[in-house]
Tab-separated table of C-alpha atoms and ligand atoms in Angstrom:
chain	number	residue	atom	x	y	z
A	19	UNK	CA	76.557	44.701	131.182
A	20	UNK	CA	74.890	41.257	131.636
A	21	UNK	CA	71.581	42.017	129.951
A	22	UNK	CA	69.882	44.936	128.267
A	23	UNK	CA	66.119	44.736	128.681
A	24	UNK	CA	65.554	48.261	130.056
A	25	UNK	CA	67.211	51.471	131.189
A	26	UNK	CA	67.557	49.834	134.597
A	27	UNK	CA	70.255	47.544	133.203
A	28	UNK	CA	72.441	50.577	132.368
A	29	UNK	CA	74.750	51.746	135.129
A	30	UNK	CA	75.182	55.244	133.726
A	31	UNK	CA	72.924	56.540	131.037
A	32	UNK	CA	75.135	59.499	130.165
A	33	UNK	CA	78.087	57.216	129.751
A	34	UNK	CA	76.323	54.922	127.325
A	35	UNK	CA	75.061	57.909	125.247
A	36	UNK	CA	78.670	59.192	125.147
A	37	UNK	CA	79.895	55.740	124.143
A	38	UNK	CA	77.391	55.670	121.269
A	39	UNK	CA	78.576	59.082	120.096
A	40	UNK	CA	82.266	58.014	120.447
A	41	UNK	CA	81.674	54.941	118.274
A	42	UNK	CA	79.721	57.021	115.779
A	43	UNK	CA	82.610	59.498	115.507
A	44	UNK	CA	85.195	56.716	114.745
A	45	UNK	CA	83.582	53.309	114.146
A	46	UNK	CA	86.800	51.962	112.594
A	47	UNK	CA	88.571	52.201	115.946
A	48	UNK	CA	86.355	49.390	117.409
A	49	UNK	CA	86.958	46.655	114.751
A	50	UNK	CA	88.798	44.234	117.120
A	51	UNK	CA	86.488	44.521	120.157
A	52	UNK	CA	84.232	41.633	119.094
A	53	UNK	CA	86.771	39.574	117.140
A	54	UNK	CA	85.901	35.855	117.230
A	55	UNK	CA	82.607	36.657	118.935
A	56	UNK	CA	79.173	35.692	117.591
A	57	UNK	CA	75.976	37.666	117.869
A	58	UNK	CA	72.691	35.791	117.396
A	59	UNK	CA	69.582	37.784	116.496
A	60	UNK	CA	66.233	35.990	116.996
A	61	UNK	CA	63.055	37.517	115.579
A	62	UNK	CA	59.652	36.364	116.652
A	63	UNK	CA	58.253	39.422	114.805
A	64	UNK	CA	59.077	41.556	111.752
A	65	UNK	CA	61.772	44.203	111.642
A	66	UNK	CA	63.692	46.434	109.254
A	67	UNK	CA	65.721	48.863	111.347
A	68	UNK	CA	66.532	46.669	114.369
A	69	UNK	CA	67.550	43.774	112.207
A	70	UNK	CA	69.866	45.739	109.967
A	71	UNK	CA	71.243	48.304	112.350
A	72	UNK	CA	72.136	45.707	115.002
A	73	UNK	CA	73.936	43.626	112.366
A	74	UNK	CA	75.774	46.813	111.237
A	75	UNK	CA	76.696	47.545	114.822
A	76	UNK	CA	78.114	44.054	115.221
A	77	UNK	CA	80.163	44.438	112.120
A	78	UNK	CA	81.637	47.739	113.433
A	79	UNK	CA	82.815	45.771	116.472
A	80	UNK	CA	84.229	42.916	114.337
A	81	UNK	CA	81.584	40.420	115.436
A	82	UNK	CA	80.027	37.714	113.353
A	83	UNK	CA	76.238	37.580	113.167
A	84	UNK	CA	73.589	34.966	112.776
A	85	UNK	CA	69.963	35.959	112.263
A	86	UNK	CA	66.918	33.710	112.589
A	87	UNK	CA	63.230	34.360	112.086
A	88	UNK	CA	62.536	32.007	114.939
A	89	UNK	CA	58.775	32.205	114.467
A	90	UNK	CA	58.941	31.189	110.798
A	91	UNK	CA	62.080	29.114	110.477
A	92	UNK	CA	62.444	27.391	113.822
A	93	UNK	CA	60.374	24.771	115.574
A	94	UNK	CA	57.225	26.054	117.278
A	95	UNK	CA	58.295	27.019	120.754
A	96	UNK	CA	56.627	25.931	124.009
A	97	UNK	CA	57.026	28.388	126.880
A	98	UNK	CA	55.038	26.739	129.599
A	99	UNK	CA	57.007	24.875	132.276
A	100	UNK	CA	56.216	21.227	133.055
A	101	UNK	CA	53.673	20.650	130.272
A	102	UNK	CA	53.170	17.469	128.370
A	103	UNK	CA	54.455	18.546	124.959
A	104	UNK	CA	52.019	16.680	122.785
A	105	UNK	CA	50.703	19.720	120.901
A	106	UNK	CA	52.174	21.292	117.760
A	107	UNK	CA	54.980	22.918	119.781
A	108	UNK	CA	58.053	20.815	119.178
A	109	UNK	CA	60.746	22.651	121.140
A	110	UNK	CA	60.849	24.122	124.639
A	111	UNK	CA	62.235	27.630	125.041
A	112	UNK	CA	64.589	26.429	127.804
A	113	UNK	CA	66.229	23.951	125.417
A	114	UNK	CA	66.292	26.438	122.482
A	115	UNK	CA	67.914	29.177	124.708
A	116	UNK	CA	70.499	26.844	126.090
A	117	UNK	CA	71.439	25.464	122.629
A	118	UNK	CA	71.635	28.937	121.051
A	119	UNK	CA	73.934	30.016	123.904
A	120	UNK	CA	76.457	27.472	122.730
A	121	UNK	CA	76.628	29.145	119.277
A	122	UNK	CA	76.329	32.779	120.349
A	123	UNK	CA	78.308	35.007	122.764
A	124	UNK	CA	75.425	37.542	122.857
A	125	UNK	CA	71.790	36.897	121.911
A	126	UNK	CA	69.264	39.538	120.757
A	127	UNK	CA	65.581	38.674	120.993
A	128	UNK	CA	62.478	40.454	119.555
A	129	UNK	CA	59.149	39.413	120.851
A	130	UNK	CA	55.979	41.503	120.664
A	131	UNK	CA	52.911	41.359	122.846
A	132	UNK	CA	49.747	39.558	121.837
A	133	UNK	CA	47.606	42.589	122.859
A	134	UNK	CA	44.966	40.102	124.081
A	135	UNK	CA	45.826	39.924	127.803
A	136	UNK	CA	47.695	42.734	129.548
A	137	UNK	CA	48.829	40.652	132.481
A	138	UNK	CA	50.377	38.005	130.220
A	139	UNK	CA	51.990	40.594	127.911
A	140	UNK	CA	53.392	42.634	130.728
A	141	UNK	CA	54.941	39.543	132.284
A	142	UNK	CA	57.286	39.708	129.293
A	143	UNK	CA	57.821	35.985	129.676
A	144	UNK	CA	59.686	35.184	126.437
A	145	UNK	CA	62.365	37.813	127.137
A	146	UNK	CA	62.621	36.886	130.788
A	147	UNK	CA	62.818	33.158	129.977
A	148	UNK	CA	65.635	33.810	127.515
A	149	UNK	CA	67.497	35.624	130.278
A	150	UNK	CA	66.723	32.705	132.664
A	151	UNK	CA	67.700	29.833	130.360
A	152	UNK	CA	70.393	31.271	128.052
A	153	UNK	CA	74.035	31.205	129.199
A	154	UNK	CA	74.875	34.264	127.077
A	155	UNK	CA	73.868	37.937	127.713
A	156	UNK	CA	70.455	38.907	126.254
A	157	UNK	CA	69.768	42.144	124.417
A	158	UNK	CA	66.136	43.153	123.896
A	159	UNK	CA	65.420	43.928	120.270
A	160	UNK	CA	61.932	45.050	121.539
A	161	UNK	CA	59.915	43.101	124.025
A	162	UNK	CA	56.182	43.189	124.857
A	163	UNK	CA	56.749	46.136	127.172
A	164	UNK	CA	59.961	48.000	126.160
A	165	UNK	CA	62.215	48.914	123.247
A	166	UNK	CA	65.432	50.071	124.889
A	167	UNK	CA	67.708	50.133	121.823
A	168	UNK	CA	65.207	52.532	120.231
A	169	UNK	CA	65.084	54.706	123.322
A	170	UNK	CA	68.838	54.881	123.629
A	171	UNK	CA	69.084	55.961	119.902
A	172	UNK	CA	66.346	58.539	120.674
A	173	UNK	CA	68.229	60.021	123.589
A	174	UNK	CA	71.430	60.159	121.540
A	175	UNK	CA	69.550	61.970	118.770
A	176	UNK	CA	68.028	64.477	121.303
A	177	UNK	CA	71.486	65.208	122.773
A	178	UNK	CA	72.957	65.710	119.282
A	179	UNK	CA	70.235	68.141	118.381
A	180	UNK	CA	69.933	70.462	121.403
A	181	UNK	CA	72.402	71.988	123.900
A	182	UNK	CA	69.569	73.428	126.015
A	183	UNK	CA	70.128	72.517	129.653
A	184	UNK	CA	66.393	71.567	129.886
A	185	UNK	CA	64.691	70.416	126.699
A	186	UNK	CA	60.957	70.220	126.544
A	187	UNK	CA	60.232	66.787	125.034
A	188	UNK	CA	56.564	65.921	124.194
A	189	UNK	CA	55.535	62.317	123.702
A	190	UNK	CA	52.299	62.495	121.798
A	191	UNK	CA	49.890	59.716	120.889
A	192	UNK	CA	48.923	59.836	117.177
A	193	UNK	CA	46.253	57.911	115.239
A	194	UNK	CA	46.750	54.600	113.543
A	195	UNK	CA	44.315	52.139	111.967
A	196	UNK	CA	45.697	49.161	113.840
A	197	UNK	CA	46.265	48.288	117.483
A	198	UNK	CA	49.959	48.733	118.305
A	199	UNK	CA	52.122	47.729	121.328
A	200	UNK	CA	52.952	50.158	124.129
A	201	UNK	CA	56.638	49.154	124.171
A	202	UNK	CA	58.071	52.248	122.384
A	203	UNK	CA	56.233	54.867	124.392
A	204	UNK	CA	56.771	52.945	127.704
A	205	UNK	CA	60.492	52.716	126.978
A	206	UNK	CA	60.796	56.335	125.683
A	207	UNK	CA	59.195	57.658	128.889
A	208	UNK	CA	61.409	55.521	131.100
A	209	UNK	CA	64.603	56.712	129.373
A	210	UNK	CA	63.590	60.371	129.212
A	211	UNK	CA	62.856	60.287	132.965
A	212	UNK	CA	66.479	59.306	133.629
A	213	UNK	CA	67.806	62.255	131.609
A	214	UNK	CA	68.368	65.341	133.697
A	215	UNK	CA	68.312	67.659	130.675
A	216	UNK	CA	64.725	66.607	129.662
A	217	UNK	CA	61.329	67.745	130.844
A	218	UNK	CA	58.907	65.115	129.577
A	219	UNK	CA	55.260	65.801	128.821
A	220	UNK	CA	52.926	63.078	127.661
A	221	UNK	CA	49.747	63.753	125.723
A	222	UNK	CA	47.165	61.232	124.659
A	223	UNK	CA	43.359	60.806	124.504
A	224	UNK	CA	41.478	59.476	127.545
A	225	UNK	CA	41.959	55.737	127.695
A	226	UNK	CA	45.589	55.867	126.533
A	227	UNK	CA	47.285	56.760	129.797
A	228	UNK	CA	50.533	54.775	130.084
A	229	UNK	CA	51.465	52.873	133.208
A	230	UNK	CA	53.096	55.080	135.895
A	231	UNK	CA	55.788	52.350	136.217
A	232	UNK	CA	57.157	53.812	132.955
A	233	UNK	CA	55.962	57.430	133.018
A	234	UNK	CA	57.063	58.214	136.580
A	235	UNK	CA	56.416	61.902	137.341
A	236	UNK	CA	56.003	63.086	133.748
A	237	UNK	CA	53.165	65.563	133.266
A	238	UNK	CA	50.157	64.085	131.426
A	239	UNK	CA	47.481	65.965	129.487
A	240	UNK	CA	44.778	65.082	127.083
A	241	UNK	CA	45.171	68.568	125.472
A	242	UNK	CA	47.679	68.010	122.723
A	243	UNK	CA	47.878	71.663	121.617
A	244	UNK	CA	48.702	72.738	125.179
A	245	UNK	CA	51.365	70.063	125.492
A	246	UNK	CA	52.980	71.016	122.140
A	247	UNK	CA	53.392	74.712	123.137
A	248	UNK	CA	57.068	75.660	123.077
A	249	UNK	CA	58.239	72.016	122.698
A	250	UNK	CA	61.831	71.457	121.618
A	251	UNK	CA	61.078	67.884	120.522
A	252	UNK	CA	57.859	66.185	119.468
A	253	UNK	CA	57.981	62.412	119.649
A	254	UNK	CA	54.897	60.984	117.954
A	255	UNK	CA	53.774	57.376	118.343
A	256	UNK	CA	50.593	55.435	118.316
A	257	UNK	CA	49.850	52.881	120.981
A	258	UNK	CA	46.773	50.867	121.658
A	259	UNK	CA	44.404	51.673	124.539
A	260	UNK	CA	45.500	50.977	127.990
A	261	UNK	CA	42.091	51.023	129.642
A	262	UNK	CA	40.528	48.759	126.959
A	263	UNK	CA	43.718	46.872	126.619
A	264	UNK	CA	45.042	46.371	123.085
A	265	UNK	CA	42.007	48.070	121.414
A	266	UNK	CA	41.720	51.064	119.053
A	267	UNK	CA	39.226	53.276	120.925
A	268	UNK	CA	40.179	56.603	119.362
A	269	UNK	CA	40.302	57.349	115.654
A	270	UNK	CA	40.465	61.126	116.006
A	271	UNK	CA	42.550	62.418	113.053
A	272	UNK	CA	43.014	65.767	114.753
A	273	UNK	CA	45.813	64.094	116.790
A	274	UNK	CA	47.841	63.716	113.584
A	275	UNK	CA	51.032	65.773	113.659
A	276	UNK	CA	50.760	68.419	110.951
A	277	UNK	CA	52.628	71.638	110.141
A	278	UNK	CA	49.944	73.557	112.100
A	279	UNK	CA	50.676	71.399	115.204
A	280	UNK	CA	54.433	71.824	114.803
A	281	UNK	CA	53.933	75.679	114.517
A	282	UNK	CA	52.882	75.515	118.272
A	283	UNK	CA	56.376	74.370	119.207
A	284	UNK	CA	59.552	76.353	119.693
A	285	UNK	CA	60.849	75.424	116.262
A	286	UNK	CA	60.576	71.875	117.573
A	287	UNK	CA	62.180	68.823	116.038
A	288	UNK	CA	59.932	65.950	114.966
A	289	UNK	CA	60.780	62.347	116.021
A	290	UNK	CA	59.335	58.944	115.287
A	291	UNK	CA	60.844	55.473	115.665
A	292	UNK	CA	59.567	54.265	112.205
A	293	UNK	CA	57.990	52.580	110.471
A	294	UNK	CA	55.411	55.357	110.157
A	295	UNK	CA	52.100	55.583	108.317
A	296	UNK	CA	52.481	58.837	106.384
A	297	UNK	CA	49.538	61.296	106.569
A	298	UNK	CA	48.022	59.204	109.320
A	299	UNK	CA	50.475	59.615	112.195
A	300	UNK	CA	52.197	62.681	110.771
A	301	UNK	CA	51.905	64.553	107.497
A	302	UNK	CA	54.346	64.331	104.593
A	303	UNK	CA	55.170	68.016	105.145
A	304	UNK	CA	56.312	67.302	108.758
A	305	UNK	CA	58.181	64.068	107.887
A	306	UNK	CA	60.026	65.699	104.984
A	307	UNK	CA	60.723	69.022	106.714
A	308	UNK	CA	64.199	70.095	107.802
A	309	UNK	CA	63.051	69.710	111.458
A	310	UNK	CA	62.370	66.015	110.972
A	311	UNK	CA	64.859	63.714	112.709
A	312	UNK	CA	63.412	60.398	111.567
A	313	UNK	CA	66.425	59.402	109.507
A	314	UNK	CA	68.932	60.520	112.127
A	315	UNK	CA	67.107	58.381	114.740
A	316	UNK	CA	67.243	55.397	112.466
A	317	UNK	CA	70.957	55.987	111.791
A	318	UNK	CA	71.647	56.240	115.539
A	319	UNK	CA	70.122	52.757	116.049
A	320	UNK	CA	73.463	51.422	114.741
A	321	UNK	CA	75.528	53.311	117.345
A	322	UNK	CA	73.120	52.629	120.169
A	323	UNK	CA	73.422	48.915	119.420
A	324	UNK	CA	77.144	49.184	119.083
A	325	UNK	CA	77.427	50.898	122.523
A	326	UNK	CA	75.362	48.156	124.163
A	327	UNK	CA	77.306	45.332	122.488
A	328	UNK	CA	80.564	47.037	123.330
A	329	UNK	CA	79.568	47.213	126.992
A	330	UNK	CA	78.678	43.531	126.967
A	331	UNK	CA	81.890	42.522	125.278
A	332	UNK	CA	83.893	44.592	127.828
A	333	UNK	CA	82.179	42.659	130.583
A	334	UNK	CA	83.153	39.358	129.003
A	335	UNK	CA	86.857	40.134	129.014
B	409	LIG	N1	62.051	51.252	115.032
B	409	LIG	C1	62.147	49.923	114.840
B	409	LIG	O1	62.422	49.137	115.793
B	409	LIG	O2	62.022	49.537	113.552
B	409	LIG	P1	61.876	47.984	113.051
B	409	LIG	O3	60.580	47.495	113.745
B	409	LIG	O4	61.809	48.059	111.609
B	409	LIG	O5	63.015	47.240	113.579
């Protein structure tokens, strides 16, 4: 695998899910795969799970890791081509990416959207420029538009928790006080659409319809209760408005996932990528119930990352 920015970079989704499960079952068996290889993790934005689980994954494979908060600890990065660099931006992305490639065999990058301008955000230029200028393979640690390591971990978790040949998976918008990126729901929809054992239904208030580029043929409804009926999995997530880009236009708390909402499902499992605002997005009772998979998902981030790094290291040999 030469890059991992979306599900489209994966040749066989079932195979990479199986690879994650195989590594999870016996992580010690992979200790030499990344010997003498260096992983660099670059964060333009905060992280807990991605930062720690990807380092843990690298350690399972015997890799060394360097982590940098590039926004805080590095020079301010210029991304425009051909500009006169007489502002406060001291380093061009093309130079930084090429230099980091000399130190790192694989580079992970996290870069969130500004939520000010959809066209600019959806161009995903920081991630794409790293792919363009780095000599090493790039792994998205969440871009402006997608979070593929999260989605792979989510699919692994779904497969571990249901043998049903067709699982009803509901992606539901939930309230949040702040405007959040659309990367997680975009990516989740894209990955679920590739899974032949998943029927995906998306529910959100008007003004929150995700781009069909990601949702494909998934059914959409603004009636959350109808969507939740008989669901096997409920994946809650807030995202900011798509019609009034990057804004919070709905503050309706009736979208919060509560025990009453979960009672509409077929003993459904609750999922969320974390971090989660308790009693805003979902109630304590749901999050702490035995049907909550939030910790399993977070744990599977390690094995999703290990499967991706493993595939990249195999390619290098
Ligand atoms: N789910 C997730 O990516 O968590 P972090 O933002 O803490 O890495």
